[in-house]
Amino acid sequence: MQAPQHLPPALTPSIRRISLGGDSHEKESPGVPLICKSIHISASPEDVFNYVTNSSTQPDWITFIREVEITSGDGKSEGTTDRCLFKLGPRAQTLDAVWTEYDPPRAFARKATSGLEMEGRMTFDLRDGQTHAEWTIEYEPPMGPLGALLDALFMNRVFQNEMEESLESLKAQLEG
């Protein structure tokens, strides 16, 4: 039996642990970042779900989304597709996505079908009279090993900050 060969750190599978006020999420993957953020909102899960899934309100609270257009479907079910102008970092790009989960008022998910490889999911549940909204994004940094390095040094933190600001904006929009 051969001794195991050691891979460079950039190629070694990693486990990322993200802590959120007691919540902890782990993901074992070969360098695919997973970010999970959450917030409590003084509104019903139905109101939060309806606001979050309304394509016309998404640019109002998601800091890195400039515009969203439903390209097929009814905008109220799995299989709906949309196109958004996405700007995270220095340049904007167009992303097409398919809605992979639409379960009012519990969960909503979409997966990019063009542009950045990314999946996002939000869940909503009532806790102590408030809606606990949890947002998870998993993405593949572009540009191969260079992109993974830039992500580790800079972009992952930018993405986390943008998600946190977006959730604070969502809370402000709904709590008025």
Tab-separated table of C-alpha atoms in Angstrom:
chain	number	residue	atom	x	y	z
A	1	MET	CA	0.000	0.000	0.000
A	2	GLN	CA	1.314	3.441	-0.955
A	3	ALA	CA	1.601	6.266	1.515
A	4	PRO	CA	-0.957	9.019	0.843
A	5	GLN	CA	0.326	11.829	-1.293
A	6	HIS	CA	-0.148	15.321	0.041
A	7	LEU	CA	-1.986	17.826	-2.105
A	8	PRO	CA	-1.237	21.539	-2.148
A	9	PRO	CA	-3.594	23.386	0.262
A	10	ALA	CA	-5.584	24.901	-2.629
A	11	LEU	CA	-6.508	21.403	-3.863
A	12	THR	CA	-7.231	19.814	-0.500
A	13	PRO	CA	-10.926	19.303	0.313
A	14	SER	CA	-11.954	21.641	3.080
A	15	ILE	CA	-14.643	21.842	5.695
A	16	ARG	CA	-15.949	25.347	6.199
A	17	ARG	CA	-17.729	26.108	9.442
A	18	ILE	CA	-19.888	29.197	9.578
A	19	SER	CA	-21.267	30.232	12.970
A	20	LEU	CA	-24.349	32.386	13.271
A	21	GLY	CA	-25.234	33.205	16.818
A	22	GLY	CA	-25.192	29.583	17.891
A	23	ASP	CA	-26.136	28.138	14.514
A	24	SER	CA	-23.295	26.315	12.804
A	25	HIS	CA	-23.198	24.930	9.307
A	26	GLU	CA	-20.559	22.665	7.837
A	27	LYS	CA	-19.929	21.795	4.232
A	28	GLU	CA	-17.278	19.424	2.994
A	29	SER	CA	-16.310	20.273	-0.543
A	30	PRO	CA	-13.260	20.860	-2.709
A	31	GLY	CA	-13.143	24.635	-2.253
A	32	VAL	CA	-16.807	25.482	-2.940
A	33	PRO	CA	-17.663	28.342	-0.581
A	34	LEU	CA	-20.858	28.180	1.467
A	35	ILE	CA	-22.128	31.289	3.234
A	36	CYS	CA	-25.054	31.248	5.643
A	37	LYS	CA	-26.513	34.347	7.314
A	38	SER	CA	-29.682	34.866	9.313
A	39	ILE	CA	-31.805	37.587	10.895
A	40	HIS	CA	-34.979	37.956	12.957
A	41	ILE	CA	-37.710	40.162	11.460
A	42	SER	CA	-40.822	41.494	13.196
A	43	ALA	CA	-43.194	40.360	10.450
A	44	SER	CA	-45.031	37.135	9.676
A	45	PRO	CA	-43.309	34.384	7.666
A	46	GLU	CA	-45.974	34.944	4.965
A	47	ASP	CA	-45.152	38.656	4.674
A	48	VAL	CA	-41.398	38.015	4.602
A	49	PHE	CA	-41.739	35.197	2.045
A	50	ASN	CA	-43.997	37.290	-0.225
A	51	TYR	CA	-41.615	40.259	-0.122
A	52	VAL	CA	-38.474	38.161	-0.685
A	53	THR	CA	-39.906	36.252	-3.656
A	54	ASN	CA	-41.382	39.315	-5.391
A	55	SER	CA	-38.967	40.066	-8.242
A	56	SER	CA	-39.915	43.764	-8.233
A	57	THR	CA	-38.793	44.207	-4.589
A	58	GLN	CA	-35.534	42.227	-4.761
A	59	PRO	CA	-33.403	45.188	-5.957
A	60	ASP	CA	-34.796	47.191	-3.009
A	61	TRP	CA	-33.193	44.932	-0.415
A	62	ILE	CA	-30.523	42.761	-2.103
A	63	THR	CA	-27.527	45.086	-2.329
A	64	PHE	CA	-25.830	43.193	-5.171
A	65	ILE	CA	-28.931	42.868	-7.399
A	66	ARG	CA	-29.647	45.837	-9.676
A	67	GLU	CA	-32.720	44.494	-11.525
A	68	VAL	CA	-34.718	41.278	-11.852
A	69	GLU	CA	-36.991	40.148	-14.669
A	70	ILE	CA	-39.133	36.996	-14.767
A	71	THR	CA	-38.282	35.331	-18.097
A	72	SER	CA	-40.680	32.368	-17.917
A	73	GLY	CA	-43.261	30.945	-15.570
A	74	ASP	CA	-45.642	32.656	-13.205
A	75	GLY	CA	-43.184	33.977	-10.601
A	76	LYS	CA	-44.984	31.930	-7.968
A	77	SER	CA	-43.776	28.357	-8.471
A	78	GLU	CA	-40.815	26.031	-8.989
A	79	GLY	CA	-39.544	26.128	-12.549
A	80	THR	CA	-39.954	29.895	-12.892
A	81	THR	CA	-36.889	31.444	-14.531
A	82	ASP	CA	-35.494	34.913	-14.041
A	83	ARG	CA	-32.668	37.118	-15.238
A	84	CYS	CA	-30.941	39.577	-12.969
A	85	LEU	CA	-28.203	42.140	-13.183
A	86	PHE	CA	-25.778	41.062	-10.452
A	87	LYS	CA	-22.940	43.279	-9.194
A	88	LEU	CA	-20.575	41.965	-6.561
A	89	GLY	CA	-17.204	43.622	-6.762
A	90	PRO	CA	-16.058	45.827	-9.615
A	91	ARG	CA	-18.219	44.636	-12.510
A	92	ALA	CA	-21.829	43.741	-13.150
A	93	GLN	CA	-22.924	40.608	-14.957
A	94	THR	CA	-26.193	39.085	-16.059
A	95	LEU	CA	-27.295	35.875	-14.349
A	96	ASP	CA	-30.080	33.581	-15.464
A	97	ALA	CA	-31.613	31.361	-12.798
A	98	VAL	CA	-34.292	28.738	-12.287
A	99	TRP	CA	-36.381	28.582	-9.142
A	100	THR	CA	-35.703	25.167	-7.640
A	101	GLU	CA	-37.916	25.509	-4.565
A	102	TYR	CA	-41.028	27.566	-3.894
A	103	ASP	CA	-42.745	26.472	-0.683
A	104	PRO	CA	-44.784	29.363	0.789
A	105	PRO	CA	-44.142	30.569	3.424
A	106	ARG	CA	-41.286	28.226	4.370
A	107	ALA	CA	-38.594	28.178	1.669
A	108	PHE	CA	-37.440	29.674	-1.621
A	109	ALA	CA	-34.396	28.625	-3.682
A	110	ARG	CA	-32.892	29.406	-7.053
A	111	LYS	CA	-29.937	28.120	-9.030
A	112	ALA	CA	-27.978	30.116	-11.592
A	113	THR	CA	-28.061	28.603	-15.069
A	114	SER	CA	-25.655	31.107	-16.640
A	115	GLY	CA	-22.933	33.402	-15.380
A	116	LEU	CA	-21.562	32.698	-11.913
A	117	GLU	CA	-22.190	29.130	-10.691
A	118	MET	CA	-24.338	29.770	-7.647
A	119	GLU	CA	-27.258	28.402	-5.635
A	120	GLY	CA	-29.178	30.359	-3.038
A	121	ARG	CA	-31.863	29.314	-0.566
A	122	MET	CA	-33.877	31.180	2.044
A	123	THR	CA	-35.974	29.642	4.796
A	124	PHE	CA	-38.504	31.332	7.059
A	125	ASP	CA	-39.896	30.125	10.365
A	126	LEU	CA	-41.650	31.701	13.313
A	127	ARG	CA	-39.551	31.966	16.488
A	128	ASP	CA	-40.691	33.898	19.542
A	129	GLY	CA	-43.201	35.929	17.521
A	130	GLN	CA	-40.668	36.929	14.843
A	131	THR	CA	-39.658	35.427	11.535
A	132	HIS	CA	-36.234	33.820	11.549
A	133	ALA	CA	-34.959	34.240	7.977
A	134	GLU	CA	-31.908	32.185	7.009
A	135	TRP	CA	-30.094	32.752	3.707
A	136	THR	CA	-27.563	30.274	2.357
A	137	ILE	CA	-25.491	30.793	-0.786
A	138	GLU	CA	-23.112	28.264	-2.287
A	139	TYR	CA	-21.006	29.344	-5.243
A	140	GLU	CA	-18.048	28.386	-7.396
A	141	PRO	CA	-15.493	31.200	-7.701
A	142	PRO	CA	-14.787	31.993	-11.361
A	143	MET	CA	-11.287	31.822	-12.916
A	144	GLY	CA	-10.182	28.468	-11.499
A	145	PRO	CA	-7.313	28.457	-8.957
A	146	LEU	CA	-6.757	32.225	-9.283
A	147	GLY	CA	-10.440	32.824	-8.540
A	148	ALA	CA	-10.267	30.514	-5.517
A	149	LEU	CA	-7.294	32.497	-4.199
A	150	LEU	CA	-9.024	35.854	-4.762
A	151	ASP	CA	-12.143	34.464	-3.110
A	152	ALA	CA	-10.197	33.355	-0.049
A	153	LEU	CA	-8.369	36.694	0.203
A	154	PHE	CA	-11.177	39.094	-0.621
A	155	MET	CA	-14.401	38.148	-2.404
A	156	ASN	CA	-15.835	35.755	0.192
A	157	ARG	CA	-15.713	38.512	2.812
A	158	VAL	CA	-17.283	40.990	0.354
A	159	PHE	CA	-20.060	38.470	-0.383
A	160	GLN	CA	-20.665	37.928	3.351
A	161	ASN	CA	-20.824	41.686	3.978
A	162	GLU	CA	-23.270	42.175	1.098
A	163	MET	CA	-25.514	39.391	2.424
A	164	GLU	CA	-25.480	40.909	5.921
A	165	GLU	CA	-26.318	44.376	4.550
A	166	SER	CA	-29.070	42.858	2.397
A	167	LEU	CA	-30.677	41.128	5.373
A	168	GLU	CA	-30.530	44.355	7.397
A	169	SER	CA	-32.167	46.146	4.462
A	170	LEU	CA	-34.849	43.429	4.261
A	171	LYS	CA	-35.557	43.886	7.961
A	172	ALA	CA	-35.787	47.682	7.579
A	173	GLN	CA	-38.116	47.391	4.565
A	174	LEU	CA	-40.491	45.042	6.382
A	175	GLU	CA	-40.411	46.658	9.808
A	176	GLY	CA	-40.735	50.147	8.278
